[in-house]
Coordinates of C-alpha atoms in Angstrom, one line a residue:
Chain D
M271 CA 138.4 80.8 125.3
D272 CA 136.5 82.8 122.7
T273 CA 133.8 85.1 123.6
I274 CA 130.4 84.6 122.0
L275 CA 128.5 87.3 123.8
S276 CA 129.8 90.6 125.1
V277 CA 127.6 93.2 126.9
K278 CA 129.1 96.6 127.5
N279 CA 127.8 99.3 129.7
L280 CA 124.2 98.3 129.1
N281 CA 121.5 100.4 130.7
K282 CA 117.8 100.2 130.4
V283 CA 115.5 102.9 131.8
Y284 CA 111.8 102.4 131.2
A285 CA 109.4 105.2 130.3
D286 CA 108.2 105.4 133.9
G287 CA 111.8 106.1 135.0
F288 CA 112.4 102.7 136.4
Q289 CA 116.0 101.6 135.8
A290 CA 115.9 97.9 135.1
L291 CA 119.5 97.5 134.1
K292 CA 122.4 99.4 135.5
N293 CA 125.7 99.5 133.6
I294 CA 125.8 95.8 132.9
N295 CA 129.1 94.3 131.7
L296 CA 129.1 90.7 130.8
E297 CA 131.2 88.3 128.8
I298 CA 130.0 84.8 127.9
R299 CA 132.4 82.3 126.6
K300 CA 131.8 79.9 123.7
G301 CA 130.5 76.5 124.8
E302 CA 129.8 77.3 128.5
I303 CA 126.6 77.0 130.5
F304 CA 126.1 80.3 132.3
A305 CA 123.5 80.5 135.0
L306 CA 122.1 84.0 135.7
L307 CA 120.6 84.1 139.1
G308 CA 118.6 86.8 140.8
P309 CA 115.5 87.4 142.8
N310 CA 112.2 88.4 141.1
G311 CA 112.4 91.7 139.3
A312 CA 116.3 91.7 139.4
G313 CA 116.5 92.3 135.6
K314 CA 117.3 88.8 134.3
T315 CA 114.5 88.8 131.7
T316 CA 115.1 92.4 130.7
L317 CA 118.8 91.6 130.1
I318 CA 117.9 88.6 128.0
S319 CA 115.2 90.6 126.1
A320 CA 117.7 93.3 125.3
I321 CA 120.2 90.8 123.9
C322 CA 117.5 89.1 121.8
G323 CA 116.0 92.4 120.5
L324 CA 112.8 92.4 122.4
V325 CA 113.7 95.5 124.5
N326 CA 115.3 98.6 123.3
P327 CA 118.3 99.4 125.6
T328 CA 118.7 103.0 126.7
D329 CA 122.4 102.8 126.0
G330 CA 125.3 100.4 125.8
Q331 CA 126.5 97.9 123.3
I332 CA 125.8 94.2 122.8
L333 CA 128.1 92.1 120.5
V334 CA 127.3 88.5 119.5
N335 CA 130.2 86.7 118.0
G336 CA 131.9 90.1 117.6
H337 CA 129.0 91.6 115.7
D338 CA 126.8 94.5 117.0
I339 CA 123.3 93.3 117.4
N340 CA 121.8 96.4 115.8
E341 CA 124.2 96.9 112.9
N342 CA 124.4 93.1 112.0
F343 CA 121.0 92.0 113.3
R344 CA 120.7 89.2 110.7
Q345 CA 124.1 87.6 111.6
T346 CA 123.6 87.9 115.3
R347 CA 120.0 86.9 115.6
T348 CA 120.5 83.8 113.4
L349 CA 122.9 82.6 116.1
I350 CA 120.5 83.1 119.0
G351 CA 117.7 80.8 120.2
L352 CA 115.3 82.0 122.9
V353 CA 113.0 80.1 125.2
P354 CA 111.1 82.8 127.1
Q355 CA 109.8 82.4 130.6
E356 CA 106.1 82.8 129.7
L357 CA 104.4 79.9 127.8
C358 CA 103.8 81.7 124.5
V359 CA 102.7 79.3 121.9
E360 CA 100.5 79.4 118.8
T361 CA 97.5 77.7 120.5
F362 CA 95.7 76.4 117.4
E363 CA 98.8 75.2 115.5
P364 CA 100.0 71.6 115.3
V365 CA 103.4 71.0 116.9
W366 CA 105.0 70.0 113.6
D367 CA 103.9 73.2 111.9
T368 CA 104.9 75.6 114.6
V369 CA 108.4 74.1 114.9
N370 CA 108.9 74.3 111.2
F371 CA 107.6 77.8 111.2
S372 CA 110.3 78.8 113.6
R373 CA 113.0 77.2 111.5
G374 CA 111.8 79.1 108.4
L375 CA 111.5 82.4 110.3
F376 CA 115.2 82.2 111.1
G377 CA 116.0 81.8 107.5
L378 CA 116.8 78.1 107.3
A379 CA 115.6 75.8 104.5
P380 CA 113.2 73.1 105.6
N381 CA 114.9 70.0 107.0
R382 CA 112.5 67.2 108.0
E383 CA 115.1 65.0 109.5
Y384 CA 116.5 67.7 111.7
V385 CA 113.1 68.7 113.0
E386 CA 112.1 65.1 113.5
D387 CA 115.3 64.5 115.5
I388 CA 114.5 67.4 117.8
L389 CA 110.9 66.3 118.4
K390 CA 112.1 62.8 119.1
K391 CA 114.7 64.0 121.6
L392 CA 112.2 66.1 123.4
T393 CA 109.7 63.3 123.3
L394 CA 107.3 65.3 121.2
W395 CA 107.3 63.1 118.2
D396 CA 104.0 61.3 119.1
K397 CA 102.4 64.7 119.6
R398 CA 103.6 66.2 116.3
K399 CA 100.1 66.4 114.8
S400 CA 98.4 67.6 118.0
R401 CA 97.3 71.1 118.3
I402 CA 99.3 72.9 121.0
L403 CA 96.2 73.8 123.1
T404 CA 95.7 70.1 123.8
L405 CA 99.1 69.7 125.3
S406 CA 100.0 69.9 129.0
G407 CA 102.1 72.8 130.4
G408 CA 105.3 70.7 130.4
M409 CA 104.7 69.6 126.8
K410 CA 104.1 73.3 125.8
R411 CA 107.5 74.1 127.4
R412 CA 109.1 71.4 125.3
V413 CA 107.5 72.8 122.2
M414 CA 109.0 76.2 123.0
I415 CA 112.4 74.5 123.4
A416 CA 111.9 72.7 120.1
K417 CA 111.1 75.9 118.4
A418 CA 114.2 77.6 119.7
L419 CA 116.4 74.6 118.7
S420 CA 114.8 74.2 115.3
H421 CA 117.0 76.9 113.8
E422 CA 120.3 75.4 115.1
P423 CA 121.3 78.3 117.5
Q424 CA 124.8 78.7 118.8
L425 CA 123.7 80.7 121.8
L426 CA 120.6 79.5 123.6
F427 CA 118.8 81.5 126.2
L428 CA 116.6 79.5 128.6
D429 CA 114.6 81.9 130.8
E430 CA 113.3 79.8 133.6
P431 CA 113.1 76.6 131.5
T432 CA 111.9 74.4 134.2
A433 CA 109.3 76.7 135.9
G434 CA 106.1 74.7 136.5
V435 CA 107.7 71.4 135.2
D436 CA 107.6 68.2 137.1
V437 CA 110.7 66.6 138.6
E438 CA 111.1 64.0 136.0
L439 CA 110.8 66.5 133.2
R440 CA 113.3 68.8 134.9
K441 CA 115.9 66.0 135.0
D442 CA 115.1 65.3 131.3
M443 CA 115.7 68.9 130.5
W444 CA 119.0 69.0 132.4
N445 CA 120.1 66.1 130.3
Q446 CA 119.0 67.9 127.2
V447 CA 120.9 71.0 128.2
K448 CA 124.1 68.9 128.9
E449 CA 123.7 67.3 125.5
L450 CA 123.4 70.7 123.8
K451 CA 126.5 71.8 125.6
N452 CA 128.3 68.7 124.3
M453 CA 127.2 69.8 120.8
G454 CA 129.0 73.1 121.3
V455 CA 125.9 75.3 122.1
T456 CA 126.5 78.0 124.6
I457 CA 123.7 78.2 127.1
I458 CA 122.6 81.0 129.3
L459 CA 119.9 80.1 131.7
T460 CA 118.0 81.9 134.4
T461 CA 116.4 79.9 137.1
H462 CA 114.8 80.1 140.4
Y463 CA 115.9 76.6 141.3
I464 CA 119.4 77.2 142.5
D465 CA 120.1 73.5 142.6
E466 CA 119.6 73.6 138.8
A467 CA 122.4 76.1 138.5
E468 CA 124.5 74.1 140.9
Q469 CA 124.0 70.9 138.8
M470 CA 124.6 72.4 135.4
A471 CA 126.4 75.7 135.2
D472 CA 130.0 76.3 134.5
R473 CA 129.8 79.9 135.6
I474 CA 127.3 81.8 137.7
G475 CA 126.3 85.4 137.5
V476 CA 124.2 87.0 140.2
I477 CA 122.1 90.0 139.3
N478 CA 120.2 92.1 141.8
K479 CA 118.3 95.4 141.4
G480 CA 119.6 95.7 137.8
E481 CA 123.3 95.2 138.7
I482 CA 125.5 92.2 138.2
I483 CA 126.9 91.6 141.6
V484 CA 129.3 88.8 140.7
T485 CA 130.3 86.5 137.8
E486 CA 132.4 83.7 138.8
N487 CA 133.2 80.1 138.0
K488 CA 130.8 77.9 140.0
K489 CA 133.6 76.1 141.8
D490 CA 135.5 79.4 142.6
L491 CA 132.3 81.0 143.7
M492 CA 131.5 78.2 146.1
H493 CA 135.0 78.1 147.3
Q494 CA 135.3 81.9 147.7
F495 CA 132.0 82.6 149.2
G496 CA 131.1 79.2 150.6
R497 CA 131.4 78.4 154.2
K498 CA 131.7 74.9 155.7
K499 CA 130.1 73.6 158.8
L500 CA 131.6 71.0 161.1
T501 CA 129.1 69.1 163.2
L502 CA 130.0 66.9 166.2
D503 CA 127.7 64.3 167.6
L504 CA 128.5 64.3 171.3
N505 CA 128.9 61.2 173.5
V506 CA 127.4 62.9 176.4
V507 CA 124.6 65.5 176.3
I508 CA 125.7 68.9 177.7
K509 CA 123.5 71.9 178.7
V510 CA 125.9 74.7 177.8
V511 CA 129.1 75.1 175.9
P512 CA 132.0 75.3 178.4
K513 CA 133.4 78.9 178.9
Q514 CA 136.9 78.0 177.7
L515 CA 135.4 77.3 174.2
D516 CA 133.8 80.7 173.8
Q517 CA 136.4 81.9 171.2
W518 CA 135.1 79.2 168.7
D519 CA 131.5 80.6 168.7
L520 CA 130.0 77.1 168.7
N521 CA 126.4 76.3 168.3
L522 CA 124.7 73.7 170.5
N523 CA 121.5 72.2 169.4
E524 CA 118.4 72.2 171.6
E525 CA 118.9 68.7 172.9
G526 CA 122.5 69.4 173.7
S527 CA 123.6 66.4 171.7
Q528 CA 125.2 68.2 168.7
M529 CA 127.7 71.0 168.5
S530 CA 128.6 72.8 165.2
Y531 CA 131.3 75.1 164.1
S532 CA 131.1 77.3 161.0
Y533 CA 134.3 78.3 159.2
D534 CA 135.6 79.9 156.0
A535 CA 136.4 77.1 153.5
S536 CA 138.8 79.3 151.5
V537 CA 141.2 80.0 154.4
E538 CA 144.2 77.7 154.8
D539 CA 144.2 77.7 158.6
N540 CA 140.6 77.1 159.5
G541 CA 141.4 76.2 163.1
I542 CA 139.8 72.8 163.1
S543 CA 142.8 71.0 164.6
Q544 CA 143.1 73.5 167.4
L545 CA 139.3 73.3 168.0
L546 CA 139.5 69.5 168.4
A547 CA 142.4 69.9 170.8
D548 CA 140.5 72.4 172.8
L549 CA 137.5 70.1 172.9
A550 CA 139.6 67.3 174.3
S551 CA 141.1 69.5 177.0
A552 CA 137.6 70.7 177.9
G553 CA 136.7 67.0 178.3
I554 CA 134.1 66.9 175.6
S555 CA 134.2 63.7 173.6
Y556 CA 132.3 62.9 170.4
K557 CA 131.2 59.8 168.4
D558 CA 131.0 61.3 164.9
I559 CA 132.1 64.3 162.9
Q560 CA 130.5 65.6 159.7
T561 CA 131.5 68.6 157.5
K562 CA 129.1 70.2 155.0
Q563 CA 129.9 72.8 152.3
S564 CA 127.2 75.6 152.1
S565 CA 125.0 75.3 149.0
L566 CA 124.9 77.7 146.2
E567 CA 121.5 78.7 147.4
E568 CA 123.0 79.9 150.7
I569 CA 125.7 81.8 148.9
F570 CA 123.2 83.3 146.6
I571 CA 121.0 84.5 149.5
Q572 CA 124.1 85.9 151.2
L573 CA 125.2 87.8 148.1
V574 CA 121.8 89.3 147.4
N575 CA 121.4 90.4 151.0
Q576 CA 124.8 92.0 150.9
S577 CA 124.1 94.0 147.8
Chain A
M249 CA 116.3 88.9 101.9
N250 CA 115.1 86.2 104.3
F251 CA 112.9 84.4 101.8
Y252 CA 112.2 81.5 104.1
A253 CA 110.9 83.9 106.8
V254 CA 108.5 85.6 104.4
R255 CA 107.3 82.2 103.2
S256 CA 106.9 81.0 106.8
I257 CA 104.9 84.0 107.9
Y258 CA 102.8 83.9 104.8
Y259 CA 102.0 80.2 105.0
F260 CA 101.2 80.5 108.7
E261 CA 98.8 83.3 108.1
M262 CA 97.2 81.5 105.1
A263 CA 96.8 78.4 107.3
R264 CA 94.8 80.5 109.7
T265 CA 92.5 81.4 106.9
W266 CA 91.9 77.8 105.9
R267 CA 91.4 76.9 109.5
T268 CA 88.7 79.6 109.9
I269 CA 87.3 79.1 106.4
A270 CA 83.7 79.9 107.4
Q271 CA 84.7 83.2 109.0
S272 CA 87.4 84.2 106.4
I273 CA 85.7 83.4 103.2
A274 CA 82.1 82.2 103.6
S275 CA 80.8 85.1 105.7
P276 CA 81.8 87.9 103.3
V277 CA 80.3 86.0 100.4
I278 CA 77.0 85.4 102.3
S279 CA 76.8 89.0 103.5
T280 CA 77.4 90.2 99.9
T281 CA 74.6 88.0 98.6
L282 CA 72.4 89.6 101.2
Y283 CA 73.4 93.1 100.0
F284 CA 72.3 92.0 96.5
V285 CA 69.0 90.8 97.8
V286 CA 68.4 94.0 99.9
F287 CA 70.0 96.7 97.7
G288 CA 69.8 95.0 94.3
S289 CA 66.2 93.9 94.6
A290 CA 64.6 96.3 97.0
I291 CA 66.3 99.5 96.0
G292 CA 67.2 98.4 92.4
S293 CA 63.5 98.1 91.7
R294 CA 63.2 101.9 92.3
I295 CA 66.5 103.0 90.7
S296 CA 66.6 101.5 87.3
E297 CA 69.9 102.8 86.0
I298 CA 72.9 105.0 87.1
D299 CA 75.1 106.3 84.3
G300 CA 73.4 104.0 81.9
I301 CA 74.3 100.9 84.0
S302 CA 71.6 98.8 85.7
Y303 CA 71.6 99.4 89.5
G304 CA 72.4 95.8 90.2
S305 CA 75.5 95.9 88.0
F306 CA 76.4 99.4 89.3
I307 CA 76.8 98.3 92.9
V308 CA 79.1 95.3 92.1
P309 CA 82.4 97.2 92.2
G310 CA 81.3 99.1 95.3
L311 CA 80.3 95.9 97.1
I312 CA 83.7 94.3 96.2
M313 CA 85.5 97.3 97.5
L314 CA 83.5 97.3 100.6
S315 CA 84.5 93.7 101.3
I316 CA 88.1 94.2 100.3
L317 CA 88.5 97.2 102.6
T318 CA 86.9 95.5 105.7
E319 CA 88.5 92.1 105.1
S320 CA 92.0 93.6 104.5
I321 CA 91.8 95.6 107.7
S322 CA 90.3 92.9 109.8
N323 CA 92.7 90.1 108.5
A324 CA 95.8 92.1 108.8
S325 CA 95.0 93.8 112.1
F326 CA 94.1 90.4 113.7
G327 CA 97.1 88.8 112.1
I328 CA 99.6 90.9 114.0
Y329 CA 97.5 91.7 117.0
F330 CA 96.9 88.0 118.0
P331 CA 100.7 87.2 118.4
K332 CA 101.0 90.4 120.4
F333 CA 98.1 89.2 122.6
T334 CA 99.4 85.7 123.1
G335 CA 103.0 86.8 123.4
T336 CA 104.2 84.7 120.5
I337 CA 105.4 88.0 118.8
Y338 CA 108.7 87.5 120.7
E339 CA 109.7 85.1 118.0
I340 CA 109.1 87.6 115.2
L341 CA 110.9 90.3 117.1
S342 CA 113.9 88.1 117.9
A343 CA 114.2 86.6 114.4
P344 CA 116.6 87.8 111.7
V345 CA 113.8 89.5 109.7
S346 CA 113.7 93.1 108.5
Y347 CA 110.6 95.2 108.5
V348 CA 110.1 94.5 104.8
E349 CA 110.0 90.8 105.3
I350 CA 107.5 91.1 108.2
L351 CA 105.3 93.3 106.1
L352 CA 105.6 91.0 103.0
G353 CA 104.5 88.0 105.1
Y354 CA 101.7 89.5 107.1
V355 CA 100.4 92.1 104.6
G356 CA 100.9 89.7 101.7
A357 CA 98.8 87.0 103.4
A358 CA 96.0 89.5 104.4
A359 CA 95.9 91.0 100.9
T360 CA 95.8 87.5 99.3
K361 CA 92.8 86.6 101.5
S362 CA 90.9 89.8 100.7
I363 CA 91.7 89.4 96.9
I364 CA 90.3 85.8 97.1
V365 CA 87.2 87.2 98.9
G366 CA 86.9 90.0 96.2
L367 CA 87.1 87.5 93.4
L368 CA 84.5 85.2 95.1
I369 CA 82.2 88.2 95.4
L370 CA 82.7 89.0 91.8
T371 CA 81.8 85.4 90.9
T372 CA 78.8 85.4 93.2
A373 CA 77.6 88.7 91.6
S374 CA 77.8 87.2 88.2
F375 CA 75.0 84.9 89.2
F376 CA 72.8 87.8 90.0
V377 CA 73.5 90.5 87.4
P378 CA 75.1 90.7 84.0
L379 CA 78.7 91.9 84.4
E380 CA 81.3 93.2 82.0
I381 CA 84.9 94.2 82.8
K382 CA 86.2 96.6 80.2
H383 CA 89.7 96.8 81.6
P384 CA 90.5 93.6 83.4
G385 CA 94.1 94.6 83.9
L386 CA 93.1 97.9 85.6
M387 CA 90.5 96.0 87.6
I388 CA 93.2 93.6 89.0
L389 CA 95.6 96.6 89.6
F390 CA 92.9 98.4 91.7
L391 CA 92.0 95.2 93.5
V392 CA 95.6 94.4 94.4
L393 CA 96.6 98.0 95.3
T394 CA 93.5 98.5 97.5
A395 CA 94.0 95.1 99.2
V396 CA 97.7 95.8 99.9
T397 CA 97.1 99.4 101.0
F398 CA 94.3 98.5 103.4
S399 CA 96.1 95.4 104.7
L400 CA 98.9 97.7 105.6
F401 CA 96.5 100.0 107.3
G402 CA 95.1 97.0 109.1
F403 CA 98.6 96.0 110.2
I404 CA 99.1 99.5 111.6
I405 CA 95.9 99.2 113.5
G406 CA 96.9 95.8 114.8
V407 CA 100.2 97.1 116.1
W408 CA 98.6 100.2 117.6
A409 CA 95.7 98.4 119.3
D410 CA 96.2 97.3 122.9
G411 CA 92.9 95.6 123.3
F412 CA 90.3 93.8 121.2
E413 CA 88.0 96.7 121.4
K414 CA 90.5 99.0 119.8
L415 CA 90.9 96.5 117.0
Q416 CA 87.3 97.0 116.1
I417 CA 86.9 100.7 116.7
I418 CA 88.6 102.1 113.6
P419 CA 87.0 99.7 111.1
M420 CA 83.6 100.3 112.8
L421 CA 83.7 104.0 113.4
I422 CA 85.7 105.2 110.4
I423 CA 86.1 102.6 107.6
T424 CA 82.5 101.4 107.4
P425 CA 80.9 104.9 107.3
L426 CA 83.5 106.1 104.8
T427 CA 82.8 103.1 102.6
F428 CA 79.0 103.5 102.8
L429 CA 79.4 107.2 102.1
G430 CA 82.0 106.6 99.4
G431 CA 79.6 105.7 96.6
S432 CA 79.4 102.0 97.0
F433 CA 75.6 102.0 96.5
Y434 CA 75.2 105.3 94.5
S435 CA 77.1 107.7 92.3
I436 CA 78.2 110.8 94.2
K437 CA 76.9 112.8 91.3
M438 CA 73.4 111.9 92.7
L439 CA 74.2 114.0 95.8
P440 CA 73.6 117.7 96.3
E441 CA 76.6 119.8 95.1
F442 CA 77.7 120.6 98.7
W443 CA 77.8 116.9 99.6
Q444 CA 79.6 116.1 96.4
K445 CA 82.4 118.4 97.5
V446 CA 82.4 116.9 101.0
S447 CA 82.6 113.4 99.4
L448 CA 85.9 114.4 97.7
F449 CA 87.5 114.4 101.1
N450 CA 86.6 110.7 101.5
P451 CA 89.5 108.6 100.2
V452 CA 87.2 105.6 99.6
V453 CA 85.4 107.6 96.8
Y454 CA 88.6 107.5 94.7
L455 CA 89.0 103.8 95.2
I456 CA 85.4 102.9 94.3
S457 CA 85.3 105.3 91.4
G458 CA 88.5 104.0 89.9
F459 CA 87.5 100.4 90.4
R460 CA 84.1 101.1 88.8
F461 CA 85.9 102.7 85.9
S462 CA 87.7 99.4 85.2
F463 CA 84.3 97.7 84.9
Y464 CA 82.2 100.2 83.0
E465 CA 84.4 103.1 82.0
K466 CA 82.2 105.4 84.2
S467 CA 83.6 107.2 87.2
D468 CA 82.9 109.9 89.7
V469 CA 86.4 111.2 89.6
N470 CA 89.3 111.1 87.1
L471 CA 91.1 107.8 86.9
S472 CA 94.6 109.3 87.3
V473 CA 93.4 111.2 90.4
S474 CA 92.1 107.8 91.8
L475 CA 95.5 106.2 91.2
C476 CA 97.4 109.1 92.7
M477 CA 95.2 109.0 95.8
I478 CA 95.7 105.3 96.4
F479 CA 99.5 105.6 95.9
I480 CA 99.6 108.5 98.4
F481 CA 97.7 106.4 100.9
L482 CA 99.9 103.3 100.2
S483 CA 103.1 105.4 100.7
T484 CA 101.8 106.9 103.9
C485 CA 101.0 103.4 105.3
I486 CA 104.4 102.0 104.3
I487 CA 106.2 104.9 106.0
L488 CA 104.1 104.5 109.2
A489 CA 104.4 100.7 109.3
R490 CA 108.1 101.0 108.7
W491 CA 108.5 103.4 111.6
M492 CA 106.5 101.2 113.9
L493 CA 108.6 98.1 113.2
K494 CA 111.9 100.0 113.3
S495 CA 111.2 101.8 116.5
G496 CA 109.3 98.9 118.1
Y497 CA 106.3 101.2 118.8
R498 CA 104.0 99.1 121.0
L499 CA 106.0 96.0 120.1
K500 CA 109.1 96.4 122.2
S501 CA 109.4 98.0 125.7

């Protein structure tokens, strides 16, 4: 698959000596949804800002569609749309004007139908004449998305797009993002809601303390780092796990009614059949069995804690 | 050249002017009328003529310059400072626009506004005093050059300022005194010789003198010196603004 964004050996050291980005290398493929995860202060926004021209990198190179962002800033910036994390909007402007302003700023001729279509899709059409200061937080967030989409970007950065947005609107936005992907737009999103990444992303990157710890296909990541948990509902309540089952490191719940076994999902021989045989020989019977894959959130926490 | 971007920034800034019409246009016109009442009537009754021109007519070019200078600086500095303050500057910084286009948009709009104000003041003045403009072309040239130069200067202040207080401080502490001492209301020839020499260090003297020449063919300093001075100031401002936008000084981290 073609690469749309390539970040090479990127470093950013602020004037106070703080190194926000440490030798970042990242390749983003055309048409994918890439979720960049990381705790607060990890460097997510700095990385996006460096790519979009809001932060001067200390060294390294950024290529968009094969063009250097400094040498060919017109070509590269025309391709990029940015929805920043903060709600930055022209308070006194009407929605229609501010969205058209963005389109013009990126060098595109006015196109009423296109802008109308965006506003309708983002359910902003009824508010097109309203001044932005009269809109709710969620609506302002949509205005920012409309501004970014107004100039038909090929690469869209969504920095915490659903922060402070209600559940319904979040789902709406997820659908919007999926629709954009179907239109061929490459999307890089940062989010605190890991279920968001789990729902939408094709690939996941985890950044911590300015370093990219891992970039992986979501499925591979969950397979590689994910653990599974097998839970047994016991027929008879027991007080302790029998000694002969010690090797399985089983967890018994407080009531003594459930026993669980955690195992590596990526290993061929996970030991389940042997465990079940051992349980039978220990005289422990059960009425139900469940298995659960660990969530991306659990994987994320594990990765960040390890780094 | 990203023509649509220049047009977008320009229209956006002009829309702000129409939105704040009272503040942008009416207030300078009212304050100039008050200057006429106070300076024209109260002082004019004691100073009948300067260089053979009635005092009321004499102060018109100075009053226009006074407004052009303050309006250009305040419009342009606010124009770029406000997006910095609200954070919307991200869009300008991430857009495919060069420093030239940013300056054309912001400085062009600020200069347009102050030229409108200047022409309104000229019209207002014509109701109070008889006016003649001997060199209309030169008058427009001075008007445009001054508006552009000081809008650029305002833009620089807007980028430099990191608080509303700083936005006001240079116009208040430097520009207003320089304008008042630059011969808006008097000819520097009326000053003692020592202060005449000191006045030559004031760049505003050259602007007002040249501008007044276009009206009455009377000036405190030579016309070509006036034009040279304004071009020097204009070039300095362009170089500084270019450096700020290229390096991202106080715009990027």
